[in-house]
mmCIF file of C-alpha atoms in Angstrom:
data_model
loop_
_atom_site.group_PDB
_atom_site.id
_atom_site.type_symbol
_atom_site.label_atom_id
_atom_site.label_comp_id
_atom_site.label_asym_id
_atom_site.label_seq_id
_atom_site.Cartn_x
_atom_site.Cartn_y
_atom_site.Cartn_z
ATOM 1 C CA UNK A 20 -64.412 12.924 42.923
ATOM 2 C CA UNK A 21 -65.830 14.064 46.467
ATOM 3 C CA UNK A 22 -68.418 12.691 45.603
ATOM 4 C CA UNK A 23 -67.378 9.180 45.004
ATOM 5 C CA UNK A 24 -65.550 9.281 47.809
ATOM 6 C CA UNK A 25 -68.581 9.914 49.932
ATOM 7 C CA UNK A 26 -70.105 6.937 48.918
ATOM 8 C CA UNK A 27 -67.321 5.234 49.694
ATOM 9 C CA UNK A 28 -66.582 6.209 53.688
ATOM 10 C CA UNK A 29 -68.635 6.883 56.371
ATOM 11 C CA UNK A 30 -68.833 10.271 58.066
ATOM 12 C CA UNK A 31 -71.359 10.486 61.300
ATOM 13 C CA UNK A 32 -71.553 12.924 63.913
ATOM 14 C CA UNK A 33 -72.954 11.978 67.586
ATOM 15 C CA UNK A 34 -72.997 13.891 70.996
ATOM 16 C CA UNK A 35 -71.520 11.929 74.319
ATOM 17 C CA UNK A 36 -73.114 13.053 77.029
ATOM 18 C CA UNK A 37 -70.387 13.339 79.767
ATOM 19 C CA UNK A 38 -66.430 14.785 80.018
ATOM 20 C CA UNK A 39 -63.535 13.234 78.151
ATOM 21 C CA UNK A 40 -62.816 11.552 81.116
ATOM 22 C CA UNK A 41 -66.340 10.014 81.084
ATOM 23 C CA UNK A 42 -65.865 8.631 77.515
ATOM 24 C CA UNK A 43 -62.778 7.105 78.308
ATOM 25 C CA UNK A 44 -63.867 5.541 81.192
ATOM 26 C CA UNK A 45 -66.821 3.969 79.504
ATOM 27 C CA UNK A 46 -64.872 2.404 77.056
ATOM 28 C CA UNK A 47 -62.513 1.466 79.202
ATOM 29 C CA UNK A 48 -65.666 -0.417 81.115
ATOM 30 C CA UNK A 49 -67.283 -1.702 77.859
ATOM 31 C CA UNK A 50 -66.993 -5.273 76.797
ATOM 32 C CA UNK A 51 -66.425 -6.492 73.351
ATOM 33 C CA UNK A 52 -65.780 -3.158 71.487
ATOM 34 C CA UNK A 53 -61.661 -3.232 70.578
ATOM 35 C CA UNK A 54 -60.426 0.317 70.953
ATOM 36 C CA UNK A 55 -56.899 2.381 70.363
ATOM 37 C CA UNK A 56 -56.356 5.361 71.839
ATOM 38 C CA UNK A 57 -54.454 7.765 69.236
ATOM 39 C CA UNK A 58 -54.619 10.979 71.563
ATOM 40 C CA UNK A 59 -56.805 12.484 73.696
ATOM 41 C CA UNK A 60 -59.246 13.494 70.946
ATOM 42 C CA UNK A 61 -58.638 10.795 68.438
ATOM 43 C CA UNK A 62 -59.817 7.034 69.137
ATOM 44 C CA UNK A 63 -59.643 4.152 67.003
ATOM 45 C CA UNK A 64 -62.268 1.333 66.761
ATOM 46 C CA UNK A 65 -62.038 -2.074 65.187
ATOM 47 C CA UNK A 66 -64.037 -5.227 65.046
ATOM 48 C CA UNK A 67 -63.133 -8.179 66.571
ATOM 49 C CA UNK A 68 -63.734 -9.919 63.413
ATOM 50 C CA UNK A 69 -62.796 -8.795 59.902
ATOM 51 C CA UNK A 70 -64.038 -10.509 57.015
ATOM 52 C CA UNK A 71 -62.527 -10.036 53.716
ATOM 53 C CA UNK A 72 -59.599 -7.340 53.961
ATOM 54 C CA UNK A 73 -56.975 -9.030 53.434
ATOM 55 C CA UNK A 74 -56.466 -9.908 57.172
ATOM 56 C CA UNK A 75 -54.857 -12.735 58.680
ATOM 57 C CA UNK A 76 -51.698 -14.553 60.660
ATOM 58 C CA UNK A 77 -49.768 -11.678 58.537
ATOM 59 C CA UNK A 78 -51.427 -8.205 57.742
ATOM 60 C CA UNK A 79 -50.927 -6.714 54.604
ATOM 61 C CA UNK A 80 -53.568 -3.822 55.076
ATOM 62 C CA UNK A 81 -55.313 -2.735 57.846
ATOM 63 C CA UNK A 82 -58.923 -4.397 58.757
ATOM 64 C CA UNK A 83 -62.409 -2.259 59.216
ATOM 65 C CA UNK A 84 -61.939 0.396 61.692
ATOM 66 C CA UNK A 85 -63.986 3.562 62.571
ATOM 67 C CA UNK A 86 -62.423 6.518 63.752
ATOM 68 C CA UNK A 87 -63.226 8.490 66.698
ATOM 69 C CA UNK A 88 -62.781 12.654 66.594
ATOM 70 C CA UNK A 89 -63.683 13.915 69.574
ATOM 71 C CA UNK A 90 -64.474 17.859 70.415
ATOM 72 C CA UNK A 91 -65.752 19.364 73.053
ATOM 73 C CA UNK A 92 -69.191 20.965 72.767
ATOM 74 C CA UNK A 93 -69.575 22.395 76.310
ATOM 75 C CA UNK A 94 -68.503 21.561 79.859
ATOM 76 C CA UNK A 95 -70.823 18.137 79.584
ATOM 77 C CA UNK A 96 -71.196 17.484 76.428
ATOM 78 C CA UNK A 97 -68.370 16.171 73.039
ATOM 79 C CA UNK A 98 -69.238 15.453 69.606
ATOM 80 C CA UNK A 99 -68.240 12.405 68.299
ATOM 81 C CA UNK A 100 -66.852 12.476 64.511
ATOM 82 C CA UNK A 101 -66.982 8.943 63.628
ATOM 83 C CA UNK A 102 -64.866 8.683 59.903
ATOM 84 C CA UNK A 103 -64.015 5.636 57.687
ATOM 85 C CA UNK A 104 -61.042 5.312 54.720
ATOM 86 C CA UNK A 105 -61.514 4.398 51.855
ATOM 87 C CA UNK A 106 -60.476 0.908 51.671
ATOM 88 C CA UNK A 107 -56.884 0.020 49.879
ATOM 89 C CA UNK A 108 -58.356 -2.603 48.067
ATOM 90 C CA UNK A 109 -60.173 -0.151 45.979
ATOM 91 C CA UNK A 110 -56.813 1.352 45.004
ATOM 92 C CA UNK A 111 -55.691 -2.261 44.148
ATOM 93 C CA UNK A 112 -58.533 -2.842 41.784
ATOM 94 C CA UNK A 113 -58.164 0.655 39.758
ATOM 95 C CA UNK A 114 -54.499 -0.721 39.445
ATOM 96 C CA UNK A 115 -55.763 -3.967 38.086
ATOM 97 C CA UNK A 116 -58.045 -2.225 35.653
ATOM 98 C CA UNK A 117 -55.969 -0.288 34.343
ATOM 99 C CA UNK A 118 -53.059 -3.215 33.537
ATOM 100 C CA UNK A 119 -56.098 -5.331 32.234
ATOM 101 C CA UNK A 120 -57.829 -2.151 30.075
ATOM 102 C CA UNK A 121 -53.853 -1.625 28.784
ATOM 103 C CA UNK A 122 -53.351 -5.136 27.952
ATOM 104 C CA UNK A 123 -56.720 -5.425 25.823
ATOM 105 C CA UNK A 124 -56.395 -2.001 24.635
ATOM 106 C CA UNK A 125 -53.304 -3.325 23.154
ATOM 107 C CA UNK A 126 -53.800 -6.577 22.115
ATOM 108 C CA UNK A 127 -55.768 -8.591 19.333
ATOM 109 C CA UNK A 128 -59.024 -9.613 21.782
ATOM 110 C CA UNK A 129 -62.422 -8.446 20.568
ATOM 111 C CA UNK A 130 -63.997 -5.201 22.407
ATOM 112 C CA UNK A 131 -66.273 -7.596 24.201
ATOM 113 C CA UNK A 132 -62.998 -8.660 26.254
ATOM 114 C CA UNK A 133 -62.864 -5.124 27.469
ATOM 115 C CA UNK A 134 -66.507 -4.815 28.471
ATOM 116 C CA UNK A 135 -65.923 -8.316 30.187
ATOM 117 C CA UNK A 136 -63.180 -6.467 32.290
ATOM 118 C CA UNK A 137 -65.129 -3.376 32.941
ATOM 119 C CA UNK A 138 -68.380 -5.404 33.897
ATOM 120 C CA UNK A 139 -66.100 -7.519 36.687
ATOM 121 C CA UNK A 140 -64.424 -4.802 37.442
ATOM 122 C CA UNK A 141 -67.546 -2.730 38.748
ATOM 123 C CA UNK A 142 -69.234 -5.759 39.998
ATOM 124 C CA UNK A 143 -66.140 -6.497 42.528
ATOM 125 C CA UNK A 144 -65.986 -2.913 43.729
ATOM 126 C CA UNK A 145 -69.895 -2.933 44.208
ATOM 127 C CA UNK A 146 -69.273 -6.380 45.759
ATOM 128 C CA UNK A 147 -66.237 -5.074 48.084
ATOM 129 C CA UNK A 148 -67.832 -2.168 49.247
ATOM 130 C CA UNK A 149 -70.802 -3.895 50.068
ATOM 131 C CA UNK A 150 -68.973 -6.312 52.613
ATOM 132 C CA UNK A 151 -66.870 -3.339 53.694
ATOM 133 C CA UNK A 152 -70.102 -1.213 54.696
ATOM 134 C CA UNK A 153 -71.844 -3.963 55.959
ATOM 135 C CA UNK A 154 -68.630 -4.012 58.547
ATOM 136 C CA UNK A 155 -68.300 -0.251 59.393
ATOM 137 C CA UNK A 156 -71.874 0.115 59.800
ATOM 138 C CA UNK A 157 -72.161 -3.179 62.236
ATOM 139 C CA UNK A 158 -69.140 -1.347 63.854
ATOM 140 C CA UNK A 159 -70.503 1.764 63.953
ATOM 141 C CA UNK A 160 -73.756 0.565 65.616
ATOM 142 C CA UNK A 161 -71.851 -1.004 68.394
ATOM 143 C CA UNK A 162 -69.861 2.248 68.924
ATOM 144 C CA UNK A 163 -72.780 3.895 69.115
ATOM 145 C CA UNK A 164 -74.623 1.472 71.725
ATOM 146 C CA UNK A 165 -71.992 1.079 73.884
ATOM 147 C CA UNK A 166 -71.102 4.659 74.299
ATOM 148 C CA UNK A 167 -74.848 5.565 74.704
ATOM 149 C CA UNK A 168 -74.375 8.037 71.684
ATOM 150 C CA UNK A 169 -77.077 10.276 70.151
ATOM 151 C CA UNK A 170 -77.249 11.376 66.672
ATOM 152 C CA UNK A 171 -75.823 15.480 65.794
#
């Protein structure tokens, strides 16, 4: 299962070269990066565009975001522990499965029904998490760029 869920998220480590203060003022001077500020040590990142998540006038899940651990290293120097989620509409489509496996399971459809169901439902998590990592890793790129990181 840890595994899977590896495949799934993104876990990178990066070193900022600089104080706390330092990282906070250069994202406080960067352009186009949207940014929260949890805590001190704990920043969230989100595009300014989020395709497919379920986003819109009302939000019924949260959109891409990466976020930011920070610890310090040494008086110049703080790692950067930059961590996705798994998404929520993965959970929704194990829920869907498992009505749609339950409802062939149980009814008088041929067995080919239920490798229809399996086949689409792979394909749409393969096709989710595709669009999804294509996101996180844009995302991640421009986190990385604009805060001059280097890789652990």
């Amino acid at each position: 299962m840890i595994e899977l869920m590896k495949l799934l998220t993104i876990n990178k480590e990066f070193i900022f070269i600089g104080k706390i203060d330092d990282l906070i003022a250069t994202l406080k001077s960067s352009t186009h990066i949207d940014y929260e500020l949890l805590s001190e040590r704990e920043i969230k990142f989100r595009p300014t565009i989020s395709w497919g998540t379920m986003t819109g006038q009302i939000r019924l899940v949260e959109g891409i975001n990466v976020r930011a651990y920070v610890a310090i290293l040494d008086s110049d120097r703080l790692k950067i522990f930059l961590q996705t989620k798994v998404r929520p509409e993965h959970y929704f489509l194990i829920v869907m499965f498992i009505i749609f496996f339950i409802a062939i399971a149980f009814s008088d459809e041929s067995k080919w029904a239920l490798l229809y169901v399996i086949g689409l439902w792979i394909i749409c998590h393969i096709w989710f998490q595709f669009i999804y990592r294509v996101q996180e890793n844009y995302l991640v790129d421009k986190i990385v760029k604009k805060l001059r990181l280097t890789k652990m």
